[in-house]
CSV table of C-alpha atoms and ligand atoms in Angstrom, one decimal:
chain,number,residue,atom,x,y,z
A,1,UNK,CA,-79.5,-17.2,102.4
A,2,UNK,CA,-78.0,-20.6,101.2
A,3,UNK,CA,-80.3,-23.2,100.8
A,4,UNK,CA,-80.1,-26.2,103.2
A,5,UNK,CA,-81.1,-29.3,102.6
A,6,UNK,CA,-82.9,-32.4,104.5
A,7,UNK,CA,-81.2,-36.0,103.7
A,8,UNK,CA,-84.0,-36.8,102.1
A,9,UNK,CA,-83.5,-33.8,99.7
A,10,UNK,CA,-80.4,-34.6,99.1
A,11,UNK,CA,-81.7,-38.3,97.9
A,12,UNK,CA,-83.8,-37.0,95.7
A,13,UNK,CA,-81.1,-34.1,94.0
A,14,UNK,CA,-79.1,-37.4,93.9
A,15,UNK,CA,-81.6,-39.0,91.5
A,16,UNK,CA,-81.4,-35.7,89.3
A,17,UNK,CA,-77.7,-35.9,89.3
A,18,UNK,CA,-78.2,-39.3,88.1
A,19,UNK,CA,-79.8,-38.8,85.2
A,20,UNK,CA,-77.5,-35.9,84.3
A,21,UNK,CA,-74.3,-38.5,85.0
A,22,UNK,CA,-76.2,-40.6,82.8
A,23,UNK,CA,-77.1,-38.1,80.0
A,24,UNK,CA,-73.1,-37.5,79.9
A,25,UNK,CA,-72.6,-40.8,79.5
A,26,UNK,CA,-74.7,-41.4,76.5
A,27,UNK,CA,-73.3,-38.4,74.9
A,28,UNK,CA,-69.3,-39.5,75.7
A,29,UNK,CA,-70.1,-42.6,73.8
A,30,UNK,CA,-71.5,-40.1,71.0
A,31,UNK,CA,-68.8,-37.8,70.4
A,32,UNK,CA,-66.9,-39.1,67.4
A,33,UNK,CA,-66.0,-37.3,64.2
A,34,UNK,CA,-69.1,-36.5,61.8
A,35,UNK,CA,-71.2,-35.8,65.0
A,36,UNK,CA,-72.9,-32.8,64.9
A,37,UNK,CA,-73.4,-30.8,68.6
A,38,UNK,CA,-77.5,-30.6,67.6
A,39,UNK,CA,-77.6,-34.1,67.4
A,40,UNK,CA,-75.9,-34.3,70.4
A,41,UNK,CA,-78.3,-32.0,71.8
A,42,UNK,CA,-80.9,-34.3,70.8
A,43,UNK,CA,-79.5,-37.5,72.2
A,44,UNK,CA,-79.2,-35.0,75.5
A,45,UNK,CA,-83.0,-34.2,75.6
A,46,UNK,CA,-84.2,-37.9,75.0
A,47,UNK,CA,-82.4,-39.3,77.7
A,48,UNK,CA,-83.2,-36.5,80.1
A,49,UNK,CA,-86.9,-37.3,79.1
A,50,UNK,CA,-86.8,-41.0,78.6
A,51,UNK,CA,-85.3,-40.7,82.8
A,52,UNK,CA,-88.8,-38.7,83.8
A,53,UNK,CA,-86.8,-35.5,83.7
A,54,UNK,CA,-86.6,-32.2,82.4
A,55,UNK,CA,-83.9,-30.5,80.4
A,56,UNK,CA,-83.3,-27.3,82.6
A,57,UNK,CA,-81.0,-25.5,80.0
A,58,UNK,CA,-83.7,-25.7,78.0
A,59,UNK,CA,-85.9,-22.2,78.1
A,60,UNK,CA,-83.5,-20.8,81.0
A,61,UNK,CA,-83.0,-17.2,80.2
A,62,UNK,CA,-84.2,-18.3,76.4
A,63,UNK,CA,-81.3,-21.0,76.2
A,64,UNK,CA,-82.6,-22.7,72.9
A,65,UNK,CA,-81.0,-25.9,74.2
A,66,UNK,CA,-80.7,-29.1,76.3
A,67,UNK,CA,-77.1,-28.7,76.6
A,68,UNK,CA,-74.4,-26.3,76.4
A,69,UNK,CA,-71.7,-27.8,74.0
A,70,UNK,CA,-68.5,-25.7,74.1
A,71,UNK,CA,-65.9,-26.7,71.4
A,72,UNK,CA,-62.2,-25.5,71.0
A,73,UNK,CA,-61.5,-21.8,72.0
A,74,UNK,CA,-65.6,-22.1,72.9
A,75,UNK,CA,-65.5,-22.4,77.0
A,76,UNK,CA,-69.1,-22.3,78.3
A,77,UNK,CA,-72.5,-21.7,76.9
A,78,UNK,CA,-72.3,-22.9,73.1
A,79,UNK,CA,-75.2,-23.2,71.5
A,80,UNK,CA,-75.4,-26.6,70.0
A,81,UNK,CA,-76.0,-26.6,66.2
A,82,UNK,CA,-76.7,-29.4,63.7
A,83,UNK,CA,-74.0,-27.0,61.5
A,84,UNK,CA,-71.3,-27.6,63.8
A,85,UNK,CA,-69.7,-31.1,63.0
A,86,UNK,CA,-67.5,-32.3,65.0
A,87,UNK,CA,-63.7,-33.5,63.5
A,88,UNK,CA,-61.0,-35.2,64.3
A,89,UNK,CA,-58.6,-33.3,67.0
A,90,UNK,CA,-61.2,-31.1,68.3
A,91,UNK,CA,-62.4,-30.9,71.7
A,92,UNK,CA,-65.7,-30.6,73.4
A,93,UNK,CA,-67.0,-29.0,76.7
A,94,UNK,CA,-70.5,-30.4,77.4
A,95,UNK,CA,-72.5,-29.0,80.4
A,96,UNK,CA,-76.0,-30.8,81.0
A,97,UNK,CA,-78.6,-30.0,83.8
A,98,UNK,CA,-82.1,-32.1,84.6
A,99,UNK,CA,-84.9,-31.6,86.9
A,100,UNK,CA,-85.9,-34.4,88.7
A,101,UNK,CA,-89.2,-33.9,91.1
A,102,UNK,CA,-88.3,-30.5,91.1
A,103,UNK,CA,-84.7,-31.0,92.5
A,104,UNK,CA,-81.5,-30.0,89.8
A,105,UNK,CA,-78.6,-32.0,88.8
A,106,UNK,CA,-75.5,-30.3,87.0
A,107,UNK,CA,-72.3,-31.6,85.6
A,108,UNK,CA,-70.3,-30.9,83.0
A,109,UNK,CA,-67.2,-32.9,80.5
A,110,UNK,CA,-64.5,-32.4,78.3
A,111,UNK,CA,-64.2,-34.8,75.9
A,112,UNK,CA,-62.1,-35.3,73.1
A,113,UNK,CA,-62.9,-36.0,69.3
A,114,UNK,CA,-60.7,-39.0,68.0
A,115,UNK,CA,-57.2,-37.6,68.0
A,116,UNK,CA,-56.0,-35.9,71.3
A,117,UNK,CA,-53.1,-33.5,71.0
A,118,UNK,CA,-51.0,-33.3,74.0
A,119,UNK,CA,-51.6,-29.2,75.3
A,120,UNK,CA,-55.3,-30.3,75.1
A,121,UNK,CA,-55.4,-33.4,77.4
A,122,UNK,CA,-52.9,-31.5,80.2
A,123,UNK,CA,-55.7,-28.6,79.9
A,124,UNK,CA,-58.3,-31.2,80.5
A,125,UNK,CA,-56.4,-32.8,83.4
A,126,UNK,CA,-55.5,-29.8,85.2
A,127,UNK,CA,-59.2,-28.5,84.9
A,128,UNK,CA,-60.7,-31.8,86.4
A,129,UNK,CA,-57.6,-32.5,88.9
A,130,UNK,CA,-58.8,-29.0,90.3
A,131,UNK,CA,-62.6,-29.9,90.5
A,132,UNK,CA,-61.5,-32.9,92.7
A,133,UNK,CA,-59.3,-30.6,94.8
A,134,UNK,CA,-61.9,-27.9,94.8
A,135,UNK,CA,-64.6,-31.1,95.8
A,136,UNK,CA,-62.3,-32.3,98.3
A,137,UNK,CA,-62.4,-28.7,100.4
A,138,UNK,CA,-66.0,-28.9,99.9
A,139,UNK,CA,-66.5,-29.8,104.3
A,140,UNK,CA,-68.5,-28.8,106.8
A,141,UNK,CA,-66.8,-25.7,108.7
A,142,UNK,CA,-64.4,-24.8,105.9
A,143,UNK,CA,-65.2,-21.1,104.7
A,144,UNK,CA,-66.4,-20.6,100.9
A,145,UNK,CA,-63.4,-19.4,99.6
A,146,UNK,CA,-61.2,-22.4,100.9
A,147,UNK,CA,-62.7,-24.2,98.3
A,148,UNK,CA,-62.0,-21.1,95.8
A,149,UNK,CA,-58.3,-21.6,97.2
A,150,UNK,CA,-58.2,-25.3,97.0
A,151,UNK,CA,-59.0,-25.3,93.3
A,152,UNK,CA,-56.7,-22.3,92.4
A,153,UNK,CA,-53.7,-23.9,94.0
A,154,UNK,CA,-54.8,-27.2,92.7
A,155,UNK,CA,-54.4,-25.7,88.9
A,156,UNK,CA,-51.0,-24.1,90.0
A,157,UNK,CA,-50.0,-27.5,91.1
A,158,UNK,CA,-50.7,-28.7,87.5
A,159,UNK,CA,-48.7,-25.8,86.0
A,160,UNK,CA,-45.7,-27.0,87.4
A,161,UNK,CA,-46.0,-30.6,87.1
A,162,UNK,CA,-47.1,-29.8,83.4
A,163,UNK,CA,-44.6,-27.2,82.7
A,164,UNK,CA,-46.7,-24.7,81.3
A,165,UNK,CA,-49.7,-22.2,82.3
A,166,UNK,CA,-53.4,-22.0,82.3
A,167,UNK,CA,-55.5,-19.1,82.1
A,168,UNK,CA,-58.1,-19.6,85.2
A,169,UNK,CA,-61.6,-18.0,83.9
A,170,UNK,CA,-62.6,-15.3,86.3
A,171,UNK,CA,-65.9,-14.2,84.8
A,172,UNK,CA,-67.7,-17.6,86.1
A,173,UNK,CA,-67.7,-20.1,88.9
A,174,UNK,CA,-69.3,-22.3,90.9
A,175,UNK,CA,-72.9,-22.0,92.7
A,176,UNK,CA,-75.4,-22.8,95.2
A,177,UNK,CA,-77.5,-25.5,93.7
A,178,UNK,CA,-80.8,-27.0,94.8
A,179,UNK,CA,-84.4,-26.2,94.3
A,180,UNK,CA,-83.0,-23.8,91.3
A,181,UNK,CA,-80.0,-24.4,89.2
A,182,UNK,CA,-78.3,-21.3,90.1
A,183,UNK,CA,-78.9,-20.5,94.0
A,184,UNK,CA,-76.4,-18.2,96.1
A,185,UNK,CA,-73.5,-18.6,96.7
A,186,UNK,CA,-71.3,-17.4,93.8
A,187,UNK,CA,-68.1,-19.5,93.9
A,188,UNK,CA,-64.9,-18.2,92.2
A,189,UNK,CA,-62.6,-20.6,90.9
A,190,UNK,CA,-59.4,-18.4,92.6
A,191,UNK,CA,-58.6,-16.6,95.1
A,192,UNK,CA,-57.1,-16.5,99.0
A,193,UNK,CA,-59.2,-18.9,101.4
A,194,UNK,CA,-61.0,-18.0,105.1
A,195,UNK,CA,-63.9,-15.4,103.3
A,196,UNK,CA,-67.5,-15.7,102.6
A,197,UNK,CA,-69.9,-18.2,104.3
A,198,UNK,CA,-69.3,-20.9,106.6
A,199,UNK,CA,-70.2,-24.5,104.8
A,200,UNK,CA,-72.6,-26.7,106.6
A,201,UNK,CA,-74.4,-29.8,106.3
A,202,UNK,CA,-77.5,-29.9,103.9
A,203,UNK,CA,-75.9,-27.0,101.4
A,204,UNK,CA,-75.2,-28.3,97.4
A,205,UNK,CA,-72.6,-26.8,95.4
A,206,UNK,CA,-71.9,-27.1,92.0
A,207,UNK,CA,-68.2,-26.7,91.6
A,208,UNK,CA,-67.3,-26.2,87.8
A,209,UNK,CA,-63.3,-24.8,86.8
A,210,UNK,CA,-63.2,-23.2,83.6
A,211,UNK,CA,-59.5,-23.5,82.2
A,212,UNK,CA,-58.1,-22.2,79.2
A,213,UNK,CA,-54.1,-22.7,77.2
A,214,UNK,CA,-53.8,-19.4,77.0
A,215,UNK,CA,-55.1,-15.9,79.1
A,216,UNK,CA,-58.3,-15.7,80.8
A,217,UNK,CA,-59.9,-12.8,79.1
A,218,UNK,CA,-63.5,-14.2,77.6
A,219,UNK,CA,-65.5,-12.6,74.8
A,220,UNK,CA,-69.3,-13.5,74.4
A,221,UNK,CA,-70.6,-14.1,71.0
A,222,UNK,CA,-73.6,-12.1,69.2
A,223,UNK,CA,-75.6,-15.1,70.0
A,224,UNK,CA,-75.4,-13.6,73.3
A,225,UNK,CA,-74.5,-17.4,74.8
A,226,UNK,CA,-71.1,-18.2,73.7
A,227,UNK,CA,-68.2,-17.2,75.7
A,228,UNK,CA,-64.9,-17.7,73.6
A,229,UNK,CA,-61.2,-17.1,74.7
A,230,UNK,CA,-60.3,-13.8,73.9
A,231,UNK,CA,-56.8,-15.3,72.5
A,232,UNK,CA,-58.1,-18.0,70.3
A,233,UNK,CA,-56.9,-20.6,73.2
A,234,UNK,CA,-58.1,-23.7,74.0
A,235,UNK,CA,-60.7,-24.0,77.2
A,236,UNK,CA,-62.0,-27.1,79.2
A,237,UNK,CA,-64.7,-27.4,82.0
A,238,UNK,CA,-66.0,-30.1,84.3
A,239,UNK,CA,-68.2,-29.7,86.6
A,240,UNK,CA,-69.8,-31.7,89.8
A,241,UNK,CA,-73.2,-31.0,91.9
A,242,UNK,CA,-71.8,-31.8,95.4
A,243,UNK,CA,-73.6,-31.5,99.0
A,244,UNK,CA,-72.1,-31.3,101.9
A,245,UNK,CA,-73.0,-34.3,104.6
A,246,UNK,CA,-72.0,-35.1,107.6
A,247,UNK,CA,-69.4,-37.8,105.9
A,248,UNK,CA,-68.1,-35.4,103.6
A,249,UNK,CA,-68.7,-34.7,100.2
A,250,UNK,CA,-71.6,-36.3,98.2
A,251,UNK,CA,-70.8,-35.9,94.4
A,252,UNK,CA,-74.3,-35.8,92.9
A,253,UNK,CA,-73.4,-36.5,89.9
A,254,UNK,CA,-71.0,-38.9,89.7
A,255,UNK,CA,-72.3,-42.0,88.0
A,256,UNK,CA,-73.1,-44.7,89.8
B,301,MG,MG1,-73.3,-26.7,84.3
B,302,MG,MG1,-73.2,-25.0,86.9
């Protein structure tokens, strides 16, 4: 069953999403050489609680943390760390989630740390330009996949306009959203369109590519959290909460 929302529902995930679009904001203007992912972390929780919020990575599953921050060959699910300092040329995957009156927000960035090599911005790009697409399939009618579809050719696009190839991570996707941060359905980030549920008014999806430079085998740390490239290779992730209306999609958490 896939949660569906009343407009006034979606009004109030909206003011979740907003404090999540404003917790990645804060931390944006963080990043910087010298910074270290706890502090980050800490920034993360303050605004989350300075907005009347909750932090909801923190305690999920025994997540130690506010937010996930994900650096170089890291792609989801880093544990931040006051031990890991940022430098120059590195590059940062930060997912954040909040609770607002019991409704969730989730969005996640890549951002870069002072210098930006080229590989890593055309990663980046690609993995956002195929959010949008996969945001853009996100209608009432359209089958599940579609949107799977929309983000897979979406990064294939990139490949050819960037002259070089990305590793799409298969192991996670996208997901229901709502009353719970991780509701059904599952959504892959590949695969042929017309399958799985029909999209309707009032559902939420958070719609989150995962992209790497190199293949898309992971490996998850001894931490039990950390999912690395397999290769060594460079990830990125961004992610939107988006509901479906009846004038097409509502990106949560998008900044106002
Ligand atoms: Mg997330
Ligand atoms: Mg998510």
């Amino acid at each position: 069953m896939i949660e569906i929302k009343t407009p006034a529902q979606l009004d109030a995930m909206r003011a979740a999403g907003l404090v999540v679009a404003k917790t990645l904001a804060t931390l944006s203007a963080a990043v910087r050489p010298g910074v270290s992912t706890g502090e980050l972390d800490e920034l993360a929780e303050q605004t989350i609680r300075d907005a009347g919020a909750v932090p909801s990575f923190k305690g999920y599953h025994g997540f130690p943390a506010s937010i996930c921050a994900s650096v170089n060959e890291q792609i989801v699910h880093g544990i931040p760390a006051k031990s890991q300092v940022l430098a120059d040329g590195d590059m940062i995957s930060i997912d954040c989630g909040a609770i607002l009156d019991d409704w969730h927000g989730d969005s996640a960035v890549t951002l870069f740390v002072g210098t930006v090599a080229d590989p890593d911005q055309a990663l980046s790009d690609a993995t956002h330009a195929s959010m949008l697409a996969g945001i853009a399939a996100i209608v009432p009618g359209a089958r599940l996949t579609d949107v799977s579809h929309a983000i897979e050719t979406s990064v294939h696009s990139s490949e050819r306009a960037h002259g070089r190839s990305y590793g799409i991570v298969r192991e996670y996707g996208g997901h229901g959203i709502g009353s719970s941060m991780h509701m059904d359905p599952f959504l892959p980030n590949h695969g042929k369109p017309g399958k799985g549920p029909r999209l309707r008014v009032g559902m939420a999806i958070a719609i989150e590519p995962m992209l790497t430079l190199g293949a898309e085998e992971t490996v998850e740390l001894e931490d039990g959290w950390t999912v690395i490239t397999a290769d060594g290779s460079r990830a990125a992730h961004w992610e939107h909460t988006v509901a479906i209306t009846d004038d097409g999609p509502w990106v949560l958490t998008a900044p106002e």
